[in-house]
Amino acid sequence: MTLPAYNANKQMTTPAWLWALVPLLLAAVLVVPLLGTDIMDVDEAATMINACWRHLGPCTPAEAIERRQWLEHGWGVEVLFSQWGQVVGWSEFALRVLSWLFGLLTIAWIYRLGRDLFSPGIALAAATLLATSVIFLVYMNSVRSYMAALLCTVLVLWGYWRVALDKREVTAKGRIVLLGGATGLLYTHAFAFLLLPALALFHLLFVPRNRRWWQAVALSGLALLLALPQAHDLALRVEGDFDPLNDPHRASALRAPEVLSLLLRYLSSELLNPRHPAAAALFLVLPLVPIIGRLRNRRPVQLTGGAPFLAIATILQLLFTLALNAWGRVLDPTRVRYLSALWPPAMLLIALALLHPAWAMLRNPLGILLVLAVAVFGAYDFVQEGPLIQTSWSWRAVFPTADMNRIAQDLGDSRENLLVVQEWFFGAGRQRYIYTDALVDDTLLLAPDTTSADILQQARGNHELTFLLRSSMEETLHLQQHVDYLFQRHWLPHDSWQANYITFIRLVTPFSTMLIDSHALDFDDGIRISGTGILRETDTLRFISHIHSGDSSLLANHSLAVNVIDPDTGARVAQADSGIGEGIHVRKITDFDLGALPTGDYELHVAIYDWRTGMRLNARDEATGVVSDMHVLQRFHVE
């Protein structure tokens, strides 16, 4: 690749513009296959529950703001995603597309910023480094505020350059971008909008006071006014609603040299992993390379030029970040994302230091090779879930969305069900409870030291008990031992499956009188009842059935009829008809009040009919071969 000659105001050429599509398309291709693959991780789920996700229903911006929990985040993320979900839907894929689009816009804008400040070649290198950075790619696939913060960071830098420093005339576009970017930044994340005080200090110290100086001040002041509605929340955070002493990350919080070491490690995609304090010195020297190059060439240093502006602003932003962390003690290796707003200017400075014809630390071919090496290492770590992901945060969700949907469907109609779930199956902390609380009322975490007696004690009072764990952990967690123990105490198997390395086993209670059958009925139209069960208590007869169809919408057109028949007279003494609902697997529960039945013997009959026509479907009993539109599943006696 031949780099164009340096020209701060060089216009974009067609070949350079075409080259700029390469990093943009690369990031798009890397992330698209993952957008709808995994369930929400802990912070995504918490973000979207704040934003009225799914069953919480549509909400207004005011309602989304009222629900928010994290004061370090601005209002923007909850409002943005709550309204986005109402337009495009609430699936993981649809929600993550917004962050994906923000990522593509960020790559496009960093190319434009680099082109206007330096040259198309340096802009292309910076866009490539950003598009293959692990942090960037992760949050292109995440329902969080960080990608919006990255985009606003680039917009603010470009808008400020055009309004305050560029030699060209100030345009309405520059003013709008600066105002919009600064306002958006204030509505994202506390660490992200530290760029604004950094620019303010640079503006006060190094920019001549002229008409353009005042324009930048006026636009920044207007952005602050537009962000005033959330000032109360920020004040609460400063006054103590956020108490660093109560932050679980405080014990592992990083000091300034460690933060710099972590930052350098991620910016270089693991190529540079120095121990502090060497990282601190190396990182702080890097932005000064352009200025050192100017001095070496005996050129006067203009602090309002593109390179000094970006270097000084980035150093100031970093110092503000370190100061905030010194007070709050919140940055640890799992929170490297809080530094993400430094990524765009840092990538530009790295590209400038390596590739600028006059200031390059290396000759162009070596600099280009190093840029490509960083890009390849970053993309590889992202795809293969390498050390940058594995040692920093639990990123990719614990299993695919399709598996989560199956689990939720199987547990969706459960009543009084104890879920014995493997530790870390749904992740840790809040993520675990977000999912388990939504699925069942009672949960027991299954660990290697969990005893069978503990499980039995916790299960008392529940009609069902479900084991949910990774198949690879069955031996470690003594699954067979627990199941055998429960069988010995008369618990009975009811439903189980194993797929995609997940084991799901459901048992039913031995309390009171209980009848379990395994009737499998094949109905017309490809509908099947794979199994049924009866739980009999003092005054209640509970009928449970598992209904399947290859078409997720077919079952919505049918109803399940369950009748209690007096075999002596053929009279129907009790009945329950209800729509089956959508899905490829629906679990239906029907309760009958035994207290309303006189003493005697009864039969339980079941049928499925198309509620649009009233016609019952014929079904074949797989065990007996009998074909009928009504089948007798159980006979029972009422005292």
XYZ file of C-alpha atoms in Angstrom:
639
model
C 0.000 0.000 0.000
C 1.459 3.378 -1.036
C 0.647 6.194 1.340
C -0.459 9.529 -0.124
C 1.695 12.543 0.623
C 0.819 14.469 3.756
C -1.734 17.221 3.301
C -3.911 18.330 6.193
C -6.684 19.477 3.920
C -6.394 16.888 1.181
C -9.722 15.993 -0.371
C -10.845 12.384 -0.475
C -10.078 10.606 -3.753
C -12.064 7.741 -5.159
C -9.349 5.078 -4.623
C -8.864 6.173 -0.989
C -12.595 6.119 -0.440
C -12.798 2.602 -1.817
C -9.950 1.467 0.447
C -11.856 2.901 3.396
C -14.615 0.380 2.767
C -12.263 -2.492 3.642
C -12.179 -2.002 7.457
C -15.863 -1.112 7.468
C -16.847 -4.304 5.662
C -14.405 -6.359 7.737
C -15.992 -5.260 11.016
C -19.468 -5.810 9.586
C -18.641 -9.343 8.473
C -16.971 -10.274 11.766
C -19.921 -9.177 13.886
C -23.034 -9.948 11.808
C -22.966 -13.768 12.363
C -23.001 -13.197 16.137
C -25.735 -10.562 16.457
C -28.579 -12.932 17.284
C -26.613 -15.993 18.336
C -26.330 -15.558 22.103
C -28.728 -14.628 24.871
C -28.268 -11.279 26.582
C -25.354 -11.161 28.966
C -25.800 -9.726 32.449
C -25.366 -6.055 31.602
C -27.257 -6.277 28.327
C -30.193 -7.882 30.117
C -30.139 -5.282 32.882
C -29.952 -2.502 30.300
C -32.928 -3.823 28.381
C -35.023 -4.567 31.465
C -34.492 -0.904 32.332
C -35.607 -0.144 28.769
C -38.872 -2.113 29.142
C -37.650 -5.267 27.415
C -40.164 -7.777 26.061
C -42.754 -8.788 28.642
C -42.473 -5.422 30.351
C -44.106 -3.936 27.278
C -43.682 -0.666 25.396
C -42.751 2.370 27.424
C -42.296 6.071 26.959
C -38.882 7.755 27.281
C -39.950 9.050 30.714
C -40.772 5.519 31.886
C -37.437 4.211 30.618
C -35.616 6.971 32.488
C -37.573 6.193 35.648
C -36.521 2.537 35.497
C -32.805 3.175 35.045
C -30.475 1.869 37.745
C -26.935 2.905 36.785
C -26.180 6.539 37.503
C -22.790 6.384 35.781
C -24.707 5.968 32.508
C -26.565 8.873 30.988
C -30.190 8.676 30.038
C -29.408 8.006 26.420
C -29.036 4.225 26.434
C -32.365 3.411 28.097
C -34.302 5.919 26.004
C -32.579 4.892 22.792
C -33.050 1.142 23.127
C -36.563 1.386 24.561
C -37.717 3.263 21.464
C -35.588 1.199 19.083
C -37.133 -2.024 20.380
C -40.640 -0.721 19.784
C -39.756 -0.042 16.143
C -37.721 -3.116 15.152
C -38.720 -5.696 17.774
C -37.244 -7.098 20.974
C -35.140 -10.002 19.715
C -31.433 -10.108 20.511
C -30.615 -9.660 16.825
C -32.866 -6.643 16.307
C -31.631 -4.858 19.428
C -27.934 -5.443 18.713
C -28.278 -4.157 15.163
C -28.369 -0.605 16.542
C -24.919 -0.979 18.126
C -23.716 -2.612 14.906
C -24.881 0.400 12.889
C -23.206 2.787 15.361
C -19.990 0.822 14.872
C -20.084 1.174 11.111
C -20.711 4.912 11.428
C -17.804 5.202 13.873
C -15.416 3.560 11.397
C -16.605 5.873 8.631
C -16.193 8.966 10.804
C -12.768 8.050 12.130
C -11.641 7.684 8.535
C -12.962 11.150 7.791
C -11.358 12.601 10.927
C -7.989 11.027 10.091
C -8.210 12.150 6.481
C -8.989 15.753 7.449
C -6.319 15.902 10.163
C -3.572 13.957 8.393
C -3.967 11.927 5.197
C -6.110 9.151 3.663
C -3.387 6.582 4.350
C -3.205 7.365 8.063
C -7.002 7.506 8.202
C -7.210 4.052 6.612
C -4.708 2.627 9.110
C -6.617 4.090 12.073
C -9.936 2.775 10.750
C -8.383 -0.682 10.287
C -6.965 -0.718 13.816
C -10.289 0.368 15.290
C -12.360 -2.063 13.202
C -10.310 -5.059 14.383
C -9.949 -4.069 18.036
C -11.464 -6.584 20.447
C -13.177 -3.885 22.523
C -14.732 -2.322 19.439
C -15.967 -5.600 17.956
C -17.398 -6.819 21.266
C -19.534 -3.730 21.743
C -20.685 -3.713 18.141
C -22.455 -6.895 19.273
C -23.804 -5.620 22.558
C -26.873 -3.751 23.768
C -24.855 -1.210 25.727
C -24.021 2.482 25.573
C -20.356 2.127 24.615
C -20.717 2.072 20.839
C -22.821 5.231 20.951
C -20.099 6.774 23.140
C -17.407 5.843 20.595
C -19.395 7.385 17.769
C -20.022 10.584 19.735
C -16.315 10.768 20.622
C -15.323 10.823 16.958
C -18.079 13.323 16.142
C -16.914 15.674 18.908
C -13.273 15.515 17.778
C -14.176 16.185 14.155
C -16.725 18.889 15.008
C -14.336 20.665 17.372
C -11.566 20.566 14.769
C -13.822 22.045 12.110
C -15.244 24.765 14.373
C -12.197 25.842 16.382
C -9.002 24.836 14.579
C -9.403 24.025 10.892
C -8.145 26.658 8.465
C -11.243 26.269 6.341
C -14.355 28.316 6.950
C -16.683 27.130 9.675
C -19.789 25.493 8.225
C -23.205 24.703 9.622
C -22.332 21.008 9.337
C -19.359 21.431 11.658
C -21.445 23.269 14.230
C -24.229 20.684 14.103
C -21.786 17.774 14.458
C -20.055 19.381 17.442
C -23.334 20.200 19.176
C -24.899 16.812 18.454
C -21.764 14.857 19.360
C -21.193 16.723 22.629
C -24.840 16.398 23.668
C -24.858 12.696 22.788
C -21.624 12.134 24.701
C -23.148 13.660 27.834
C -26.013 11.167 27.591
C -23.802 8.051 27.335
C -21.288 7.240 30.085
C -19.386 9.172 32.744
C -15.957 8.006 31.571
C -16.828 8.813 27.945
C -17.732 12.447 28.465
C -14.401 13.141 30.150
C -13.337 14.094 26.621
C -15.319 17.313 27.027
C -13.384 18.755 30.007
C -10.183 17.663 28.243
C -11.149 19.686 25.171
C -12.247 22.577 27.383
C -8.828 22.718 29.049
C -7.060 22.482 25.681
C -9.338 25.235 24.392
C -8.514 27.538 27.285
C -4.757 26.972 27.204
C -3.812 26.697 23.543
C -6.468 28.145 21.235
C -6.376 31.871 20.358
C -9.446 33.799 21.486
C -11.209 34.835 18.336
C -14.650 34.468 16.841
C -14.168 30.714 16.296
C -13.025 30.315 19.895
C -16.314 31.794 21.094
C -18.337 29.683 18.680
C -16.859 26.514 20.187
C -17.612 27.823 23.687
C -21.195 28.670 22.774
C -21.865 25.277 21.181
C -20.346 23.437 24.163
C -22.418 25.523 26.553
C -25.564 24.732 24.580
C -24.718 21.013 24.790
C -24.448 21.341 28.571
C -27.836 23.045 28.693
C -29.376 20.225 26.643
C -27.940 17.710 29.123
C -29.244 19.539 32.208
C -32.327 17.278 32.618
C -30.052 14.490 33.842
C -27.959 16.741 36.106
C -29.864 15.588 39.191
C -28.786 11.978 38.644
C -25.170 13.007 38.217
C -25.368 15.086 41.388
C -26.713 12.098 43.287
C -23.757 10.061 42.102
C -21.300 12.661 43.325
C -23.143 13.099 46.632
C -23.017 9.416 47.490
C -25.671 7.305 45.837
C -22.647 5.676 44.263
C -20.460 4.623 47.136
C -17.060 3.323 46.006
C -16.753 1.404 49.260
C -19.706 -0.742 48.247
C -18.437 -1.486 44.757
C -17.468 -5.182 44.518
C -14.746 -4.245 42.017
C -12.973 -1.950 44.458
C -10.798 -4.701 45.915
C -9.333 -5.433 42.468
C -9.281 -1.828 41.216
C -6.217 -0.876 39.208
C -3.784 1.921 39.948
C -2.693 4.370 37.261
C 0.326 2.393 35.930
C -1.765 -0.774 35.822
C -4.515 1.037 33.922
C -1.966 2.209 31.355
C -0.565 -1.300 31.030
C -4.064 -2.699 30.449
C -4.823 0.038 27.925
C -1.649 -0.572 25.949
C -2.248 -4.313 25.945
C -5.700 -3.919 24.407
C -4.746 -1.166 21.972
C -1.980 -3.390 20.603
C -4.177 -6.531 20.498
C -1.814 -8.316 22.915
C 1.336 -7.581 20.857
C 2.532 -5.327 23.665
C 1.917 -6.558 27.166
C 4.492 -4.725 29.267
C 4.441 -4.633 33.015
C 3.961 -1.307 34.708
C 5.513 1.198 35.093
C 7.169 0.622 31.690
C 3.706 0.761 30.104
C 3.066 4.170 31.627
C 6.219 5.651 30.149
C 5.705 4.043 26.737
C 2.085 5.060 26.467
C 2.662 8.650 27.521
C 5.590 9.046 25.104
C 3.627 7.720 22.114
C 1.342 10.771 21.650
C 4.402 13.029 21.863
C 6.105 11.391 18.876
C 4.673 13.911 16.361
C 5.895 16.842 18.470
C 9.311 15.222 18.947
C 9.457 14.686 15.189
C 8.775 18.356 14.573
C 11.545 19.375 16.975
C 13.936 16.926 15.377
C 13.240 18.474 12.000
C 13.580 21.968 13.498
C 10.072 22.884 12.611
C 8.024 25.194 14.858
C 5.438 23.358 16.900
C 1.914 24.693 16.411
C -0.181 23.309 19.248
C -3.372 23.895 17.314
C -2.256 21.683 14.435
C -3.860 18.303 13.913
C -1.215 16.152 15.623
C -0.599 18.342 18.720
C -4.335 18.901 19.130
C -5.093 15.189 19.102
C -2.088 14.271 21.273
C -2.734 16.878 23.960
C -6.487 16.269 24.041
C -5.943 12.519 24.363
C -3.394 12.905 27.163
C -5.720 15.250 29.038
C -8.624 12.857 28.593
C -6.477 10.015 29.896
C -5.373 12.072 32.919
C -8.987 12.921 33.747
C -9.825 9.213 33.456
C -7.023 8.246 35.823
C -8.097 10.952 38.277
C -11.708 9.750 38.249
C -10.538 6.201 38.842
C -8.275 7.331 41.677
C -11.400 8.699 43.387
C -13.928 6.040 42.445
C -11.631 2.974 42.293
C -13.852 1.283 39.705
C -11.458 0.266 36.924
C -10.356 -3.355 37.067
C -9.435 -5.808 34.279
C -13.090 -6.651 33.728
C -13.974 -2.998 33.116
C -11.590 -2.120 30.315
C -14.731 -1.029 28.432
C -14.781 2.125 30.583
C -11.693 3.209 28.634
C -13.312 2.658 25.245
C -13.794 6.375 24.538
C -9.990 6.620 24.294
C -9.934 4.150 21.397
C -10.611 6.511 18.438
C -7.985 9.163 19.277
C -5.501 6.508 20.417
C -5.842 4.570 17.151
C -5.289 7.754 15.169
C -2.173 8.572 17.173
C -0.787 5.055 16.725
C -1.380 5.210 12.974
C 0.212 8.659 12.853
C 3.279 7.547 14.826
C 3.815 4.509 12.619
C 2.978 5.812 9.168
C 3.416 9.556 8.806
C 6.167 10.156 6.209
C 7.871 12.869 8.249
C 7.363 11.626 11.798
C 7.125 7.860 11.496
C 8.917 5.798 14.139
C 9.415 3.084 11.500
C 9.821 3.178 7.760
C 6.548 2.872 5.929
C 6.715 -0.840 4.982
C 7.498 -1.834 8.574
C 4.816 0.477 9.906
C 2.253 -0.986 7.530
C 3.228 -4.518 8.554
C 2.846 -3.608 12.211
C -0.617 -2.127 11.589
C -1.640 -5.294 9.770
C -0.213 -7.474 12.561
C -2.218 -5.625 15.224
C -5.334 -5.931 13.055
C -4.876 -9.675 12.493
C -4.215 -10.371 16.183
C -7.280 -8.382 17.214
C -9.615 -10.074 14.739
C -8.234 -13.515 15.663
C -8.712 -12.906 19.392
C -12.285 -11.805 18.754
C -13.224 -14.790 16.598
C -11.432 -17.399 18.703
C -12.291 -15.842 22.095
C -8.626 -15.438 22.872
C -6.913 -14.114 26.016
C -8.147 -10.546 25.638
C -11.717 -11.790 25.952
C -11.159 -14.714 28.291
C -9.168 -12.755 30.871
C -11.241 -9.606 30.827
C -14.939 -10.363 30.993
C -17.431 -13.106 30.348
C -18.469 -11.895 26.936
C -20.190 -14.381 24.682
C -23.338 -15.488 26.428
C -23.495 -18.881 28.026
C -25.406 -20.517 25.168
C -27.325 -19.662 21.999
C -30.668 -17.916 21.968
C -32.412 -20.954 20.443
C -31.401 -23.095 23.434
C -32.543 -20.383 25.824
C -35.913 -20.264 24.082
C -36.293 -24.036 24.464
C -35.447 -23.894 28.161
C -37.837 -20.985 28.715
C -40.604 -22.798 26.856
C -40.149 -26.007 28.829
C -40.193 -24.093 32.098
C -42.711 -21.469 31.035
C -45.824 -23.229 32.345
C -44.177 -24.764 35.402
C -45.893 -24.348 38.715
C -44.105 -24.901 42.000
C -40.974 -26.076 40.233
C -37.541 -26.128 41.878
C -34.843 -25.357 39.303
C -31.557 -27.002 40.292
C -29.195 -25.141 37.987
C -25.447 -25.387 37.591
C -23.469 -22.498 39.019
C -22.413 -20.101 36.233
C -24.898 -21.707 33.815
C -26.528 -18.302 33.304
C -23.382 -16.381 34.197
C -22.652 -14.705 37.488
C -24.314 -12.264 39.854
C -27.176 -10.254 38.414
C -27.166 -12.143 35.133
C -27.988 -15.406 36.907
C -30.902 -13.907 38.804
C -32.249 -12.013 35.809
C -32.821 -15.313 34.027
C -33.678 -17.651 36.905
C -36.186 -15.215 38.406
C -37.876 -14.907 35.030
C -38.114 -18.694 34.598
C -39.117 -20.080 37.997
C -39.914 -18.995 41.531
C -37.477 -21.303 43.347
C -33.819 -21.919 42.428
C -30.996 -23.970 43.929
C -27.465 -23.554 42.586
C -25.829 -26.894 41.848
C -22.174 -27.061 42.881
C -19.776 -29.997 43.338
C -20.355 -29.916 47.099
C -24.176 -29.796 46.863
C -25.620 -32.885 48.553
C -28.633 -34.895 47.455
C -30.191 -34.258 50.866
C -29.855 -30.504 50.264
C -31.737 -30.865 46.980
C -34.505 -32.962 48.538
C -34.926 -30.531 51.417
C -35.177 -27.558 49.035
C -37.654 -29.449 46.825
C -40.223 -29.970 49.563
C -43.448 -28.203 48.700
C -42.722 -28.219 44.954
C -44.586 -30.352 42.430
C -41.597 -30.566 40.091
C -37.823 -30.547 40.216
C -35.696 -29.713 37.175
C -31.951 -30.217 36.723
C -30.314 -27.826 34.235
C -26.591 -28.017 33.568
C -23.851 -28.386 31.010
C -23.608 -31.990 29.858
C -19.846 -31.922 30.382
C -20.431 -31.200 34.085
C -22.669 -34.199 34.833
C -19.917 -36.220 36.488
C -18.367 -33.283 38.340
C -21.743 -32.255 39.748
C -22.735 -35.873 40.592
C -25.916 -35.660 38.542
C -26.602 -39.405 38.374
C -26.077 -39.743 42.111
C -28.640 -37.007 42.786
C -31.177 -38.486 40.354
C -30.802 -42.007 41.841
C -31.223 -40.584 45.342
C -34.489 -38.929 44.340
C -35.710 -42.076 42.549
C -35.143 -44.007 45.758
C -37.468 -41.551 47.466
C -40.153 -42.149 44.862
C -39.645 -39.100 42.663
C -40.506 -40.057 39.088
C -39.036 -39.042 35.704
C -41.274 -36.795 33.670
C -39.345 -35.023 30.914
C -35.709 -34.909 29.843
C -33.560 -33.964 26.874
C -29.940 -33.420 26.009
C -28.927 -31.141 23.145
C -26.110 -28.724 22.295
C -24.178 -29.829 25.399
C -27.104 -28.964 27.711
C -28.789 -31.519 30.000
C -32.397 -30.947 31.057
C -34.073 -33.442 33.442
C -37.461 -32.926 35.084
C -38.811 -35.070 37.920
C -42.259 -34.967 39.500
C -43.192 -35.072 43.147
C -44.196 -38.222 45.054
C -46.373 -36.196 47.427
C -50.023 -37.351 47.675
C -51.373 -39.671 44.999
C -49.851 -39.364 41.574
C -50.268 -41.087 38.244
C -47.743 -40.693 35.453
C -48.218 -42.027 31.936
C -46.267 -41.694 28.734
C -49.062 -41.580 26.187
C -47.800 -40.453 22.792
C -50.537 -39.448 20.356
C -49.930 -38.590 16.693
C -52.617 -36.205 15.417
C -53.463 -35.047 11.947
C -51.705 -31.955 10.594
C -48.378 -33.054 12.121
C -49.356 -32.329 15.729
C -48.128 -34.687 18.434
C -48.603 -35.134 22.168
C -45.286 -36.592 23.308
C -46.241 -37.295 26.908
C -48.804 -36.585 29.588
C -48.935 -36.731 33.345
C -51.431 -36.483 36.176
C -50.661 -35.028 39.597
C -53.398 -35.819 42.109
C -53.651 -33.923 45.357
C -56.429 -33.810 47.974
C -58.768 -31.544 46.040
C -56.977 -31.064 42.703
C -56.311 -33.205 39.659
C -53.605 -31.630 37.479
C -53.232 -32.807 33.875
C -49.948 -31.975 32.128
C -49.317 -32.496 28.405
C -46.442 -31.760 26.023
C -47.647 -30.775 22.559
C -45.344 -30.485 19.539
C -45.622 -29.237 15.978
C -43.126 -28.627 13.194
C -44.762 -25.277 12.478
C -44.536 -22.737 15.287
C -47.748 -20.981 14.214
C -49.874 -24.123 13.623
C -50.689 -24.817 17.276
C -52.137 -21.316 17.644
C -55.069 -22.454 15.464
C -55.920 -25.401 17.717
C -57.317 -25.991 21.193
C -56.826 -28.768 23.729
C -59.978 -30.341 25.167
C -59.657 -32.287 28.424
C -62.852 -33.937 29.728
C -63.687 -35.917 32.873
C -66.222 -38.626 31.909
C -68.450 -40.854 34.080
C -67.915 -44.235 32.334
C -71.212 -45.660 33.669
C -73.405 -42.989 32.087
C -71.047 -41.491 29.492
C -71.829 -38.062 30.950
C -69.199 -35.334 30.901
C -68.896 -34.140 34.505
C -66.037 -31.655 34.014
C -64.269 -30.100 31.062
C -61.526 -27.639 30.200
C -60.932 -26.213 26.718
C -58.129 -23.765 26.026
C -56.101 -22.558 23.073
C -52.698 -24.197 22.766
C -50.812 -21.098 21.617
C -47.830 -20.555 19.345
C -44.619 -22.560 19.452
C -43.099 -25.815 18.292
C -43.349 -27.193 21.831
C -46.081 -26.094 24.220
C -46.540 -27.438 27.740
C -50.159 -27.247 28.867
C -51.424 -27.564 32.439
C -55.112 -28.173 33.254
C -56.502 -28.343 36.799
C -59.787 -29.955 37.903
C -61.458 -29.431 41.270
C -61.986 -32.937 42.688
C -64.071 -31.534 45.520
C -66.790 -30.764 42.986
C -67.030 -34.435 41.877
C -69.153 -37.038 43.699
C -67.571 -40.299 44.813
C -67.042 -42.735 41.963
C -64.814 -43.877 39.115
C -63.940 -41.540 36.253
C -62.046 -41.395 32.969
C -59.896 -38.580 31.633
C -60.398 -37.985 27.886
C -58.289 -35.720 25.675
C -58.760 -34.322 22.163
C -57.360 -31.580 19.943
C -59.600 -29.598 17.620
C -59.298 -26.723 15.156
C -61.116 -23.891 16.918
C -61.807 -22.166 13.586
C -63.938 -25.068 12.321
C -64.742 -26.959 15.521
C -63.487 -30.199 13.917
C -61.610 -32.647 16.140
C -58.386 -34.165 14.792
C -57.908 -37.912 14.570
C -54.978 -39.273 16.537
C -53.180 -42.601 16.726
C -52.015 -43.970 20.077
C -48.401 -44.996 19.407
C -48.535 -47.726 22.061
C -51.789 -49.454 21.030
C -52.264 -48.285 17.446
C -55.823 -47.181 18.222
C -57.044 -44.297 16.040
C -59.755 -41.993 17.399
C -60.629 -38.311 17.774
C -60.903 -38.771 21.577
C -58.560 -40.888 23.717
C -58.857 -42.174 27.272
C -55.636 -41.369 29.081
C -56.382 -42.273 32.705
C -58.965 -43.810 34.994
C -59.147 -42.660 38.588
C -61.320 -42.912 41.657
C -62.673 -40.109 43.829
C -63.495 -40.901 47.466
